[in-house]
DNA sequence: CTGGAGCGTCTTTTT
DNA sequence: GACGCTCCAG
């Protein structure tokens, strides 16, 4: 979207009630049409860089200026960062009057609804959220109990199937009923036991958050009516990436006439079918709502014509797409650069050198991005950047929370809030070692499940748990006492004090400190950073629950801060919705992009192509493609081929670069 | 039964 | 190159 518009919004501050003219300032005719559309369903087909965030922002502002209550607007985005940006920009337009808009992700919205409504339905609203590591841990337990080998039934594969079932709103019974193959019947068994285990510890996984919300709305018409009335205007960003459950959720909320649902999407940017995203949702919106109004945004405000042409030629090779072509008023542009490297290291050297040059020429480092297919590719670029002392930041908020010591710290905190969180107990019971190993854990866990008591209570009553030795009983009681004591203080004490106290008194900090110094230093630094974020959360008035929720639902982009002057590295998926002056698309090789696991299946191959399309269209002015003739794979060097996608871009748009750049 | 040392094993993409 | 898992001593 045009820069001047963004800045004028940001500069507006807490403007008083703006009139329609302000809200429509600088918009082109189709954008105005989308923003001012009245009651009823609206489909906005918005190409890359066509200003869809601006349209979404202005539409929310427009609705509120027309008298819609801010608390009645639900604007669903894909990432927390996008939600924050939406909120900030709406506030810039409307000031105080924007307070109360529901701008959040599907998952956050569902957590909010579930926490508010489950208690009225006789269920717990204090559930914990299981992330993928927790899920894997649980699934391994399930497989052990069902006597299925992990070799034959990889936990990840089973979980993928279960996730797919939940995305389609199929519970364990429905899945079992539909199971045809032998494998599926095994998955069905695992699914059923897995759900039982989740329930036992009062936990929901990511997919449950959506599915449970939908089921609740389906089963309790009174709740549905309440939310239909409350959230009278629903807007969905990145609609092409919604799965069936998410589709059903928005459909339910908007099922009362006049169906005030506005969705924004682009079928060419659908890159999440592996997660159940169904491109048909956007292609069939018109069928679901025959009366819907359709607006197409085809003017691109981001990239040069050369970049758009290259991207269009590429994506045109997809058969399953709506025909359309972006255009821009900015003609021409520099050719798309392409560099053939000798090796992965050479590729990293070249890119780092180019980045240095660009920065010298005045391009802000934070507006330069290196995008790749798989996370593992970041390493060689990181190494090169470190060697050259170039600042960079990796788009992977999740990675931070996935580090073992951070997960441990989170688990300690979770034990203070979620009384039955056995997965967390499992993590921390022997970190540091206190004489309680896996066998002791099993006994304690069994007691929690059978007696229905909390973890802290079970530990405190360790004397009654069969099979524990005297020293173990003592250690368990001590640990239980500590948990209970800190949990009680946590209610009044600042978050970061609680964190420090539990990590200190449990011996975790000392335990980390005693590790190999070269590991310990980084880990303690991470923990320090984590405690700072707890302090910030406390200062923002967040509760322990808010904080832990944020940790669970944090996403890749959340730690991307444009103000930090560092070059951005991230996967193509994580670059969704972002834009940069210069983009380096690296590792364009057969096997990487398209990924080896996608070749052979036309649908997956088309998705890989869209992924490349998304990457290319992130670039405003400079786009550079690189690949290497050899690459260090698992073991040993291997020769590779240039990605087929490169040859789908017309030669005349490309400029070949050699070693010296 | 716990806890440390060493060995194979993977690495698509994510809320 | 990080991690989980197995094996073995205490």
PDB file of C-alpha atoms in Angstrom, chain A residues 117 216-232 252-256:
ATOM      1  CA  UNK A 117     -18.685 -19.509  28.061  1.00  0.00           C
ATOM      2  CA  UNK A 216     -20.304 -25.180  21.417  1.00  0.00           C
ATOM      3  CA  UNK A 217     -22.009 -22.736  19.062  1.00  0.00           C
ATOM      4  CA  UNK A 218     -23.684 -25.609  17.217  1.00  0.00           C
ATOM      5  CA  UNK A 219     -24.924 -27.331  20.343  1.00  0.00           C
ATOM      6  CA  UNK A 220     -26.026 -24.301  22.299  1.00  0.00           C
ATOM      7  CA  UNK A 221     -28.265 -22.085  20.198  1.00  0.00           C
ATOM      8  CA  UNK A 222     -28.572 -19.600  23.059  1.00  0.00           C
ATOM      9  CA  UNK A 223     -24.798 -19.061  23.072  1.00  0.00           C
ATOM     10  CA  UNK A 224     -24.790 -18.766  19.301  1.00  0.00           C
ATOM     11  CA  UNK A 225     -27.539 -16.171  19.341  1.00  0.00           C
ATOM     12  CA  UNK A 226     -25.661 -14.241  21.986  1.00  0.00           C
ATOM     13  CA  UNK A 227     -22.487 -14.063  19.901  1.00  0.00           C
ATOM     14  CA  UNK A 228     -24.333 -13.383  16.685  1.00  0.00           C
ATOM     15  CA  UNK A 229     -25.822 -10.357  18.363  1.00  0.00           C
ATOM     16  CA  UNK A 230     -22.606  -9.380  20.090  1.00  0.00           C
ATOM     17  CA  UNK A 231     -20.299  -9.757  17.088  1.00  0.00           C
ATOM     18  CA  UNK A 232     -22.556  -8.346  14.432  1.00  0.00           C
ATOM     19  CA  UNK A 252     -22.060 -19.512  12.168  1.00  0.00           C
ATOM     20  CA  UNK A 253     -21.319 -16.084  13.552  1.00  0.00           C
ATOM     21  CA  UNK A 254     -22.620 -14.470  10.390  1.00  0.00           C
ATOM     22  CA  UNK A 255     -25.519 -16.846   9.848  1.00  0.00           C
ATOM     23  CA  UNK A 256     -28.163 -14.361  10.901  1.00  0.00           C
TER      24      UNK A 256
END
